[in-house]
Amino acid sequence: MEPVWQVRHWSQCPQFCAGRVGVPLSSLSGYEKFEAPDPAEWCPRGYAIVNIDTRGSFDSEGDLRWLGTGEAEDGYDTIEHIATLPWSNGHVVMVGNSWLAMVQWLIAAERPPHLSCIAPFEGASDFYRETLCRGGVPYKPFWNFLADRFFGHNQQEDVIEMLEKYPYMNEYWEDKRAKIENIDVPAYILASYSTGIHTRGSFRGYEDIKHEKKWLRVHPTQEWHDLYKTSTNEDLLKFLDCYTKGIDNDWEKTPHVRISMINFTEHPVYDHPFQRWPIPDTQYTKLYLGPSLSPSPSMPASDSSVSYQADVPAMHMDADTEELLFSYTFEKKTHIVGYPKINLYMSDEATDMDVFVQLRKASPAGKLLRNINIPLSDLGLTSEDKVAVVNPNIHLSPQGILRASRRAVDESKSSSHWPHHPHTKASEELLIPGQIVQLNISTWPTGMIFEAGQKLVLKIAGHPLMLAEFEPLRGQFVAENKGRHEVHLGGKYGSHVVLPIVEM
């Protein structure tokens, strides 16, 4: 299936976020590429940094392709070439954040002989399901924004136009889902809760690698901020030295899973060690939604319903209207760590609906709280009120998305904590107006701490509930909804939320 191409020319890369997410220019040498290691940091440690201009970018010849087999095969060839260069010891590694992590999954799955290990620092691994069409709902503004800022002289693959032509999962989109189960080299995987793009892919990467030489670290900040921290570089150095230089430095005694947990108004917990992910002995606690809007362990005996207007525009600044809020108060300190699930019975007068859910933390008085991802001192600020209200700077909490017609679940590819939606045309099932259907919606993984008296708030709406990634994207992500969505509660309609609770 031939991709659609569009012509792109040189463009000036913008400063993506106010405050540079706490990474001052003075902390970098200027030789680094965006989202890549700084040569001034790594060359004195005995590592050569090779920044690859992928096919079609900058002055590289050819057309720019987005992920998939094409980029994977180019990466394979590049690794094998680097291994032959006179200054190389034959041990080649891949390190990088975001796109530089996304391609690592694809390239490593091809098994280049001279690839010694990988360090994907937050990277989506299934382009369609995790970013471009999450839950079956097209997410175009961010990727249009990014495509307009890619550098090159020739054409680039137009994934937005391809989504218009091929809105369902097919062989084109499957080619952009990394075959992580084929990766056979050691992997140091980084993840966070705050990215609206990479969180699920990073955790899937750890889960789907079959061997045991894999490590997952989940940090409580923002991906670019963590990338250049001294502690990150020191940790990465131990990993790389172990597998490229054969240094016996006890790296393999490092806990395989280190999970940070955010506490919003308080300091986070850093790098708590666990044996595996998902965490063993997780207690999955079910809370039923009722007409009082206070979830309960007991399902209401009688049927009822609540509704919201689904076609109200949203500006993605945490101040939108027409959102259902269900509030639950914790009686003791509680750690929610893992994959929350929301099971809703819903209906609409249209033939389809896009449903958005979110789990928020609130104070005992009911004030919704925000997590500032980056220390104020690193942003050069003294007040949280001055922090730009965009997703890289502020994390609200995990969101889930599902288009009702895409509700089918492939049990053979699902896990106990994550449903696999086929998103094929054959699996589509449009609504009959007024028909009540069951929607199994998983949010992205999270690690949140609640003190006694604090509240968990479940939001349900017809619009995105996350902040915009960047200021120009505010209000650009519009769901294709009409009228009112009805949520059915109690009786035979046991709408509920399942919380993964870990005893600490």
Short mmCIF file of C-alpha atoms in Angstrom, two decimals:
data_model
loop_
_atom_site.label_atom_id
_atom_site.label_comp_id
_atom_site.label_asym_id
_atom_site.label_seq_id
_atom_site.Cartn_x
_atom_site.Cartn_y
_atom_site.Cartn_z
CA MET A 1 0.00 0.00 0.00
CA GLU A 2 1.70 3.17 -1.20
CA PRO A 3 1.75 6.09 1.26
CA VAL A 4 0.61 9.59 0.36
CA TRP A 5 3.48 12.09 0.12
CA GLN A 6 3.63 15.83 0.75
CA VAL A 7 6.36 18.35 -0.06
CA ARG A 8 8.23 19.88 2.88
CA HIS A 9 11.06 22.42 2.92
CA TRP A 10 13.44 23.78 5.53
CA SER A 11 11.77 25.21 8.59
CA GLN A 12 12.94 26.81 11.79
CA CYS A 13 12.53 24.53 14.82
CA PRO A 14 10.55 26.41 17.50
CA GLN A 15 11.17 26.50 21.21
CA PHE A 16 8.45 24.05 22.13
CA CYS A 17 7.77 25.06 25.71
CA ALA A 18 8.04 28.13 27.88
CA GLY A 19 10.94 27.75 30.29
CA ARG A 20 12.55 25.04 28.11
CA VAL A 21 11.05 22.44 30.52
CA GLY A 22 13.73 23.36 33.01
CA VAL A 23 16.72 22.58 30.75
CA PRO A 24 18.71 25.82 30.46
CA LEU A 25 20.86 26.42 27.41
CA SER A 26 23.83 26.80 29.72
CA SER A 27 23.57 23.14 30.76
CA LEU A 28 24.15 21.89 27.20
CA SER A 29 27.11 22.24 24.87
CA GLY A 30 25.22 23.11 21.70
CA TYR A 31 26.58 20.03 19.94
CA GLU A 32 23.63 17.89 20.97
CA LYS A 33 20.65 17.19 18.74
CA PHE A 34 17.13 17.58 20.05
CA GLU A 35 16.18 14.62 22.27
CA ALA A 36 19.64 13.04 21.90
CA PRO A 37 22.66 12.72 24.24
CA ASP A 38 25.11 15.62 24.46
CA PRO A 39 28.49 14.69 22.87
CA ALA A 40 30.29 16.97 25.32
CA GLU A 41 28.93 14.76 28.11
CA TRP A 42 29.55 11.40 26.49
CA CYS A 43 32.69 11.61 24.36
CA PRO A 44 34.95 12.12 27.42
CA ARG A 45 33.39 8.91 28.81
CA GLY A 46 34.60 6.94 25.80
CA TYR A 47 31.49 7.02 23.61
CA ALA A 48 31.12 8.43 20.12
CA ILE A 49 27.75 10.05 19.44
CA VAL A 50 26.49 9.45 15.90
CA ASN A 51 23.48 11.62 15.06
CA ILE A 52 21.77 10.11 12.03
CA ASP A 53 19.88 12.27 9.56
CA THR A 54 17.18 9.79 8.68
CA ARG A 55 16.34 9.35 5.01
CA GLY A 56 14.84 12.59 3.65
CA SER A 57 15.67 14.79 6.65
CA PHE A 58 18.00 17.79 6.49
CA ASP A 59 20.33 17.20 3.50
CA SER A 60 19.81 13.44 3.44
CA GLU A 61 18.60 12.26 0.05
CA GLY A 62 15.30 10.55 -0.60
CA ASP A 63 11.88 11.01 0.96
CA LEU A 64 11.15 11.09 4.68
CA ARG A 65 9.26 8.05 5.92
CA TRP A 66 7.38 7.83 9.19
CA LEU A 67 8.44 4.78 11.17
CA GLY A 68 7.70 1.25 9.95
CA THR A 69 9.87 -1.25 8.09
CA GLY A 70 11.57 1.42 5.97
CA GLU A 71 13.11 3.23 8.94
CA ALA A 72 13.87 -0.09 10.65
CA GLU A 73 15.87 -1.40 7.68
CA ASP A 74 17.76 1.90 7.31
CA GLY A 75 18.62 1.72 11.00
CA TYR A 76 19.84 -1.87 10.64
CA ASP A 77 22.18 -0.86 7.81
CA THR A 78 23.45 2.16 9.74
CA ILE A 79 24.33 0.10 12.82
CA GLU A 80 26.19 -2.47 10.76
CA HIS A 81 28.13 0.29 8.97
CA ILE A 82 29.11 2.04 12.21
CA ALA A 83 30.45 -1.26 13.56
CA THR A 84 33.02 -1.38 10.72
CA LEU A 85 34.46 2.10 11.28
CA PRO A 86 38.07 2.19 12.58
CA TRP A 87 37.22 3.97 15.87
CA SER A 88 34.41 1.54 16.74
CA ASN A 89 34.87 -1.48 19.02
CA GLY A 90 31.96 -3.15 17.22
CA HIS A 91 29.47 -2.52 20.05
CA VAL A 92 26.75 -0.15 18.83
CA VAL A 93 23.93 1.09 21.02
CA MET A 94 20.88 3.27 20.48
CA VAL A 95 19.94 6.02 22.95
CA GLY A 96 17.38 8.80 22.69
CA ASN A 97 14.02 10.23 23.58
CA SER A 98 10.67 10.38 21.75
CA TRP A 99 11.13 9.71 18.00
CA LEU A 100 14.66 8.53 18.78
CA ALA A 101 13.07 5.98 21.11
CA MET A 102 10.18 5.06 18.79
CA VAL A 103 12.58 3.97 16.05
CA GLN A 104 14.62 1.94 18.52
CA TRP A 105 11.75 -0.51 19.00
CA LEU A 106 11.50 -0.97 15.23
CA ILE A 107 15.23 -1.24 14.53
CA ALA A 108 16.01 -3.55 17.46
CA ALA A 109 13.22 -5.89 16.34
CA GLU A 110 15.22 -6.42 13.11
CA ARG A 111 18.12 -7.76 15.25
CA PRO A 112 21.21 -6.06 13.77
CA PRO A 113 24.17 -8.32 14.71
CA HIS A 114 26.27 -5.46 16.11
CA LEU A 115 23.53 -3.90 18.23
CA SER A 116 24.61 -4.47 21.85
CA CYS A 117 21.78 -2.81 23.78
CA ILE A 118 19.10 -0.13 23.56
CA ALA A 119 17.93 2.74 25.75
CA PRO A 120 14.51 3.92 24.49
CA PHE A 121 13.81 6.89 26.72
CA GLU A 122 10.04 7.23 26.31
CA GLY A 123 8.81 6.15 22.92
CA ALA A 124 5.46 5.07 21.49
CA SER A 125 5.60 1.58 20.01
CA ASP A 126 2.29 1.37 18.10
CA PHE A 127 1.87 4.60 16.14
CA TYR A 128 -1.83 4.10 15.30
CA ARG A 129 -3.19 2.76 18.60
CA GLU A 130 -1.07 4.80 20.99
CA THR A 131 -0.86 8.23 19.40
CA LEU A 132 -2.44 8.96 16.03
CA CYS A 133 -5.77 7.21 16.61
CA ARG A 134 -5.88 6.36 20.28
CA GLY A 135 -9.06 4.52 21.19
CA GLY A 136 -10.13 4.84 17.56
CA VAL A 137 -10.37 8.65 17.82
CA PRO A 138 -8.13 10.54 15.33
CA TYR A 139 -5.59 12.82 17.02
CA LYS A 140 -4.44 15.00 14.14
CA PRO A 141 -3.42 18.45 15.42
CA PHE A 142 -0.20 17.40 17.18
CA TRP A 143 1.08 15.33 14.26
CA ASN A 144 0.21 18.05 11.75
CA PHE A 145 2.08 20.49 14.00
CA LEU A 146 5.10 18.20 14.03
CA ALA A 147 5.04 17.43 10.30
CA ASP A 148 5.09 21.13 9.49
CA ARG A 149 8.34 21.43 11.43
CA PHE A 150 10.32 18.53 10.00
CA PHE A 151 13.39 19.58 8.04
CA GLY A 152 14.09 18.38 4.51
CA HIS A 153 14.28 19.20 0.81
CA ASN A 154 11.99 16.52 -0.63
CA GLN A 155 8.75 14.79 0.23
CA GLN A 156 7.63 13.26 3.48
CA GLU A 157 5.02 10.63 4.16
CA ASP A 158 1.65 12.28 4.89
CA VAL A 159 0.22 10.17 7.71
CA ILE A 160 -2.70 12.54 8.27
CA GLU A 161 -3.88 12.07 4.68
CA MET A 162 -3.33 8.33 5.05
CA LEU A 163 -5.59 8.36 8.11
CA GLU A 164 -8.23 10.11 6.02
CA LYS A 165 -7.94 7.41 3.34
CA TYR A 166 -7.50 4.46 5.69
CA PRO A 167 -9.17 5.21 9.04
CA TYR A 168 -9.21 1.55 10.11
CA MET A 169 -6.33 -0.70 11.10
CA ASN A 170 -4.75 -2.35 8.05
CA GLU A 171 -1.34 -3.58 6.92
CA TYR A 172 -0.06 -0.01 6.51
CA TRP A 173 -0.71 0.86 10.17
CA GLU A 174 0.33 -2.58 11.43
CA ASP A 175 3.73 -1.96 9.84
CA LYS A 176 4.12 0.95 12.27
CA ARG A 177 3.56 -1.28 15.32
CA ALA A 178 6.93 -2.50 16.54
CA LYS A 179 7.38 -6.26 16.95
CA ILE A 180 8.86 -5.83 20.40
CA GLU A 181 8.70 -9.53 21.13
CA ASN A 182 11.57 -9.98 18.61
CA ILE A 183 14.00 -7.75 20.53
CA ASP A 184 16.84 -9.86 21.95
CA VAL A 185 19.32 -7.27 23.33
CA PRO A 186 19.40 -5.75 26.84
CA ALA A 187 17.07 -2.76 27.21
CA TYR A 188 16.96 0.17 29.62
CA ILE A 189 13.47 1.64 29.24
CA LEU A 190 12.41 4.99 30.59
CA ALA A 191 8.79 6.07 31.10
CA SER A 192 6.76 8.81 32.73
CA TYR A 193 3.08 9.46 33.33
CA SER A 194 3.07 12.99 31.91
CA THR A 195 3.61 12.49 28.19
CA GLY A 196 0.45 12.40 26.12
CA ILE A 197 2.25 10.42 23.43
CA HIS A 198 4.69 7.82 24.76
CA THR A 199 3.49 6.49 28.11
CA ARG A 200 1.63 3.40 26.93
CA GLY A 201 4.32 2.51 24.38
CA SER A 202 7.10 2.65 26.96
CA PHE A 203 5.29 0.32 29.35
CA ARG A 204 4.31 -2.02 26.48
CA GLY A 205 7.96 -2.14 25.48
CA TYR A 206 8.94 -3.48 28.87
CA GLU A 207 6.02 -5.92 29.02
CA ASP A 208 6.49 -7.40 25.54
CA ILE A 209 10.26 -8.02 25.60
CA LYS A 210 10.56 -11.75 26.27
CA HIS A 211 13.99 -11.96 27.90
CA GLU A 212 14.94 -10.88 31.44
CA LYS A 213 17.72 -8.40 30.66
CA LYS A 214 15.32 -5.49 30.69
CA TRP A 215 14.96 -2.59 33.11
CA LEU A 216 12.12 -0.12 33.53
CA ARG A 217 12.52 3.19 35.33
CA VAL A 218 9.51 5.48 35.70
CA HIS A 219 10.37 9.05 36.66
CA PRO A 220 7.91 11.68 38.00
CA THR A 221 8.88 14.63 35.80
CA GLN A 222 8.89 15.38 32.06
CA GLU A 223 10.80 13.47 29.39
CA TRP A 224 13.16 16.23 28.19
CA HIS A 225 13.79 17.43 31.72
CA ASP A 226 14.86 13.95 32.85
CA LEU A 227 16.95 13.23 29.74
CA TYR A 228 19.76 15.64 30.67
CA LYS A 229 19.81 15.15 34.45
CA THR A 230 23.15 14.12 35.96
CA SER A 231 21.54 11.17 37.74
CA THR A 232 20.08 9.93 34.45
CA ASN A 233 23.47 10.09 32.73
CA GLU A 234 25.18 8.26 35.60
CA ASP A 235 22.58 5.49 35.55
CA LEU A 236 22.76 5.17 31.78
CA LEU A 237 26.57 5.04 31.90
CA LYS A 238 26.50 1.95 34.13
CA PHE A 239 24.09 0.23 31.73
CA LEU A 240 26.16 1.07 28.64
CA ASP A 241 29.50 0.22 30.23
CA CYS A 242 28.15 -3.19 31.19
CA TYR A 243 27.06 -4.16 27.69
CA THR A 244 29.50 -2.29 25.43
CA LYS A 245 32.74 -2.44 27.42
CA GLY A 246 32.16 -5.56 29.49
CA ILE A 247 32.79 -3.68 32.76
CA ASP A 248 31.69 -5.58 35.86
CA ASN A 249 29.90 -2.72 37.61
CA ASP A 250 26.98 -4.57 39.26
CA TRP A 251 24.48 -3.09 36.78
CA GLU A 252 22.63 -6.40 36.61
CA LYS A 253 21.91 -6.10 40.35
CA THR A 254 19.86 -2.96 39.59
CA PRO A 255 16.15 -3.53 40.39
CA HIS A 256 14.41 -4.44 37.16
CA VAL A 257 11.50 -2.12 37.92
CA ARG A 258 11.82 1.27 39.62
CA ILE A 259 8.56 3.18 39.91
CA SER A 260 8.18 6.80 40.94
CA MET A 261 4.80 7.96 42.24
CA ILE A 262 3.45 11.49 42.12
CA ASN A 263 1.83 13.21 45.10
CA PHE A 264 0.78 16.42 43.36
CA THR A 265 1.09 19.01 46.15
CA GLU A 266 3.82 17.03 47.95
CA HIS A 267 7.19 15.68 46.83
CA PRO A 268 7.03 12.51 44.70
CA VAL A 269 8.34 9.11 45.68
CA TYR A 270 11.38 8.28 43.53
CA ASP A 271 12.41 4.90 42.12
CA HIS A 272 10.60 2.50 44.45
CA PRO A 273 11.86 -1.00 43.52
CA PHE A 274 9.50 -3.78 42.45
CA GLN A 275 10.09 -7.26 41.07
CA ARG A 276 7.99 -6.93 37.94
CA TRP A 277 5.53 -4.78 36.03
CA PRO A 278 2.56 -4.88 36.38
CA ILE A 279 3.30 -5.04 40.08
CA PRO A 280 2.69 -8.45 41.71
CA ASP A 281 0.00 -8.60 44.41
CA THR A 282 -1.83 -5.58 43.02
CA GLN A 283 -5.29 -5.36 44.57
CA TYR A 284 -7.88 -4.52 41.92
CA THR A 285 -10.66 -2.64 43.69
CA LYS A 286 -14.02 -2.09 42.00
CA LEU A 287 -16.11 1.01 42.69
CA TYR A 288 -19.61 1.32 41.21
CA LEU A 289 -20.97 4.60 39.90
CA GLY A 290 -24.31 5.75 41.24
CA PRO A 291 -26.74 8.67 40.92
CA SER A 292 -25.24 10.38 44.00
CA LEU A 293 -22.01 10.74 41.96
CA SER A 294 -20.11 9.07 44.81
CA PRO A 295 -18.64 5.70 43.74
CA SER A 296 -19.26 2.82 46.11
CA PRO A 297 -18.12 -0.83 46.52
CA SER A 298 -21.81 -1.79 46.23
CA MET A 299 -23.78 -1.50 43.01
CA PRO A 300 -26.96 0.60 43.26
CA ALA A 301 -30.03 -1.61 43.23
CA SER A 302 -32.14 0.45 40.83
CA ASP A 303 -31.45 1.75 37.35
CA SER A 304 -30.69 5.41 36.79
CA SER A 305 -28.71 7.59 34.41
CA VAL A 306 -26.82 10.85 34.14
CA SER A 307 -25.81 12.72 31.00
CA TYR A 308 -23.59 15.44 29.59
CA GLN A 309 -23.62 17.58 26.45
CA ALA A 310 -21.04 15.93 24.20
CA ASP A 311 -20.47 18.57 21.51
CA VAL A 312 -19.22 21.47 23.65
CA PRO A 313 -15.88 22.80 22.33
CA ALA A 314 -12.87 22.29 24.61
CA MET A 315 -9.80 24.50 24.98
CA HIS A 316 -7.72 21.88 26.84
CA MET A 317 -6.78 24.21 29.70
CA ASP A 318 -8.46 22.33 32.56
CA ALA A 319 -11.41 24.74 32.57
CA ASP A 320 -13.91 23.11 30.22
CA THR A 321 -17.61 22.51 30.90
CA GLU A 322 -20.02 19.59 30.44
CA GLU A 323 -18.02 16.99 32.33
CA LEU A 324 -19.50 14.39 34.69
CA LEU A 325 -17.59 14.18 37.98
CA PHE A 326 -17.82 11.19 40.34
CA SER A 327 -15.95 11.71 43.62
CA TYR A 328 -14.64 9.06 46.05
CA THR A 329 -12.92 9.83 49.39
CA PHE A 330 -10.10 7.60 50.62
CA GLU A 331 -10.25 6.59 54.28
CA LYS A 332 -6.53 5.78 54.46
CA LYS A 333 -3.35 6.47 52.53
CA THR A 334 -3.60 4.71 49.16
CA HIS A 335 -1.21 4.08 46.26
CA ILE A 336 -2.82 3.64 42.84
CA VAL A 337 -0.12 2.12 40.65
CA GLY A 338 -0.83 0.42 37.34
CA TYR A 339 -3.66 0.43 34.83
CA PRO A 340 -7.02 1.81 36.01
CA LYS A 341 -10.02 0.60 34.03
CA ILE A 342 -13.38 2.27 33.54
CA ASN A 343 -16.33 0.12 32.48
CA LEU A 344 -19.30 2.20 31.33
CA TYR A 345 -22.77 1.45 30.02
CA MET A 346 -23.67 4.28 27.66
CA SER A 347 -26.13 5.33 24.97
CA ASP A 348 -26.61 8.12 22.47
CA GLU A 349 -29.12 9.17 19.85
CA ALA A 350 -26.38 9.13 17.20
CA THR A 351 -24.75 6.09 15.60
CA ASP A 352 -21.39 6.69 17.29
CA MET A 353 -19.76 8.61 20.12
CA ASP A 354 -16.27 9.44 21.35
CA VAL A 355 -15.92 9.02 25.11
CA PHE A 356 -13.11 10.50 27.23
CA VAL A 357 -12.43 9.55 30.85
CA GLN A 358 -9.89 10.79 33.36
CA LEU A 359 -8.97 10.03 36.97
CA ARG A 360 -8.13 13.19 38.93
CA LYS A 361 -6.83 13.81 42.41
CA ALA A 362 -8.69 16.33 44.58
CA SER A 363 -8.16 17.86 48.01
CA PRO A 364 -10.47 16.97 50.92
CA ALA A 365 -12.43 20.11 50.02
CA GLY A 366 -12.85 18.88 46.43
CA LYS A 367 -10.36 21.14 44.67
CA LEU A 368 -8.90 19.37 41.62
CA LEU A 369 -5.12 19.22 41.89
CA ARG A 370 -2.40 19.49 39.27
CA ASN A 371 1.07 18.00 39.31
CA ILE A 372 3.83 20.43 38.31
CA ASN A 373 6.19 18.19 36.36
CA ILE A 374 9.29 20.34 36.72
CA PRO A 375 10.71 21.92 39.89
CA LEU A 376 9.93 25.63 39.95
CA SER A 377 13.58 26.42 40.57
CA ASP A 378 14.50 24.71 37.29
CA LEU A 379 11.86 26.75 35.48
CA GLY A 380 13.19 29.95 37.06
CA LEU A 381 9.82 30.59 38.73
CA THR A 382 8.68 31.16 42.31
CA SER A 383 4.96 30.45 41.94
CA GLU A 384 2.99 27.58 40.40
CA ASP A 385 0.55 30.18 39.04
CA LYS A 386 3.28 31.29 36.62
CA VAL A 387 3.78 27.84 35.06
CA ALA A 388 2.52 27.65 31.46
CA VAL A 389 -0.62 25.50 31.33
CA VAL A 390 0.59 22.91 28.82
CA ASN A 391 1.04 19.17 29.18
CA PRO A 392 4.87 19.07 29.31
CA ASN A 393 4.79 21.36 32.36
CA ILE A 394 1.64 20.15 34.13
CA HIS A 395 0.26 16.62 34.47
CA LEU A 396 -3.41 16.36 35.35
CA SER A 397 -3.68 12.55 35.59
CA PRO A 398 -4.30 9.56 33.28
CA GLN A 399 -6.86 9.76 30.49
CA GLY A 400 -8.64 7.06 28.53
CA ILE A 401 -10.34 7.34 25.14
CA LEU A 402 -12.69 5.09 23.18
CA ARG A 403 -14.91 5.50 20.13
CA ALA A 404 -18.02 3.42 20.82
CA SER A 405 -18.04 1.75 17.39
CA ARG A 406 -14.49 0.52 18.11
CA ARG A 407 -15.44 -1.12 21.43
CA ALA A 408 -14.75 -4.70 20.25
CA VAL A 409 -11.93 -6.40 22.16
CA ASP A 410 -9.63 -9.12 20.82
CA GLU A 411 -9.26 -11.33 23.89
CA SER A 412 -6.47 -13.37 22.30
CA LYS A 413 -4.23 -10.27 22.21
CA SER A 414 -5.43 -8.64 25.42
CA SER A 415 -3.93 -8.90 28.89
CA SER A 416 -5.69 -8.85 32.24
CA HIS A 417 -4.86 -5.15 32.55
CA TRP A 418 -5.08 -3.89 28.94
CA PRO A 419 -7.76 -4.55 26.29
CA HIS A 420 -6.59 -4.89 22.70
CA HIS A 421 -9.04 -3.20 20.32
CA PRO A 422 -8.70 -4.47 16.71
CA HIS A 423 -9.85 -1.15 15.16
CA THR A 424 -10.59 -2.95 11.89
CA LYS A 425 -13.54 -2.27 9.63
CA ALA A 426 -14.76 -5.83 10.23
CA SER A 427 -14.84 -5.29 14.00
CA GLU A 428 -16.70 -1.97 13.81
CA GLU A 429 -20.18 -1.93 15.31
CA LEU A 430 -22.15 1.30 14.98
CA LEU A 431 -24.73 2.20 17.59
CA ILE A 432 -28.45 1.93 17.19
CA PRO A 433 -29.84 5.25 18.48
CA GLY A 434 -30.80 4.76 22.11
CA GLN A 435 -28.97 1.40 22.34
CA ILE A 436 -27.08 0.84 25.61
CA VAL A 437 -23.59 -0.58 25.03
CA GLN A 438 -20.75 -1.56 27.32
CA LEU A 439 -17.46 0.32 26.89
CA ASN A 440 -14.26 -1.05 28.43
CA ILE A 441 -11.91 1.94 28.64
CA SER A 442 -8.40 1.65 30.04
CA THR A 443 -6.48 4.73 31.03
CA TRP A 444 -2.75 4.94 30.56
CA PRO A 445 -0.74 3.61 33.52
CA THR A 446 -0.26 5.81 36.53
CA GLY A 447 1.34 6.03 39.95
CA MET A 448 -0.60 8.36 42.30
CA ILE A 449 -0.51 8.75 46.08
CA PHE A 450 -3.67 9.69 48.01
CA GLU A 451 -3.63 10.67 51.66
CA ALA A 452 -6.55 9.90 53.96
CA GLY A 453 -9.36 12.35 53.23
CA GLN A 454 -8.20 13.17 49.71
CA LYS A 455 -10.47 12.37 46.81
CA LEU A 456 -10.34 10.46 43.55
CA VAL A 457 -12.45 12.15 40.88
CA LEU A 458 -13.58 10.30 37.75
CA LYS A 459 -14.35 12.62 34.85
CA ILE A 460 -16.43 11.55 31.84
CA ALA A 461 -16.86 13.89 28.87
CA GLY A 462 -17.24 14.18 25.11
CA HIS A 463 -13.97 16.08 24.66
CA PRO A 464 -10.27 15.52 25.46
CA LEU A 465 -9.42 15.99 29.13
CA MET A 466 -5.66 16.47 28.86
CA LEU A 467 -3.89 19.76 28.49
CA ALA A 468 -2.65 20.70 25.04
CA GLU A 469 0.96 19.70 24.33
CA PHE A 470 1.82 23.23 23.21
CA GLU A 471 -0.04 26.52 23.31
CA PRO A 472 -0.83 26.67 19.55
CA LEU A 473 -2.71 23.36 19.88
CA ARG A 474 -5.28 24.58 22.39
CA GLY A 475 -8.77 23.90 21.13
CA GLN A 476 -7.54 22.11 18.01
CA PHE A 477 -8.43 18.52 19.01
CA VAL A 478 -12.19 18.32 18.40
CA ALA A 479 -14.13 15.09 18.95
CA GLU A 480 -16.83 14.13 16.44
CA ASN A 481 -19.78 14.15 18.84
CA LYS A 482 -23.35 15.39 18.76
CA GLY A 483 -26.08 15.84 21.37
CA ARG A 484 -26.01 14.29 24.83
CA HIS A 485 -24.31 11.11 26.02
CA GLU A 486 -26.15 9.05 28.63
CA VAL A 487 -24.29 7.05 31.31
CA HIS A 488 -26.40 4.25 32.81
CA LEU A 489 -25.91 3.36 36.46
CA GLY A 490 -27.04 0.62 38.82
CA GLY A 491 -29.42 -2.28 38.41
CA LYS A 492 -28.35 -4.31 35.42
CA TYR A 493 -26.00 -1.55 34.28
CA GLY A 494 -23.06 -1.75 36.63
CA SER A 495 -20.89 1.10 35.37
CA HIS A 496 -17.76 1.04 37.50
CA VAL A 497 -14.08 1.91 37.85
CA VAL A 498 -11.34 -0.61 38.73
CA LEU A 499 -8.38 0.79 40.66
CA PRO A 500 -4.99 -0.97 40.87
CA ILE A 501 -4.02 -0.49 44.51
CA VAL A 502 -0.57 -1.44 45.78
CA GLU A 503 0.25 -1.89 49.45
CA MET A 504 3.48 -0.10 50.37
#
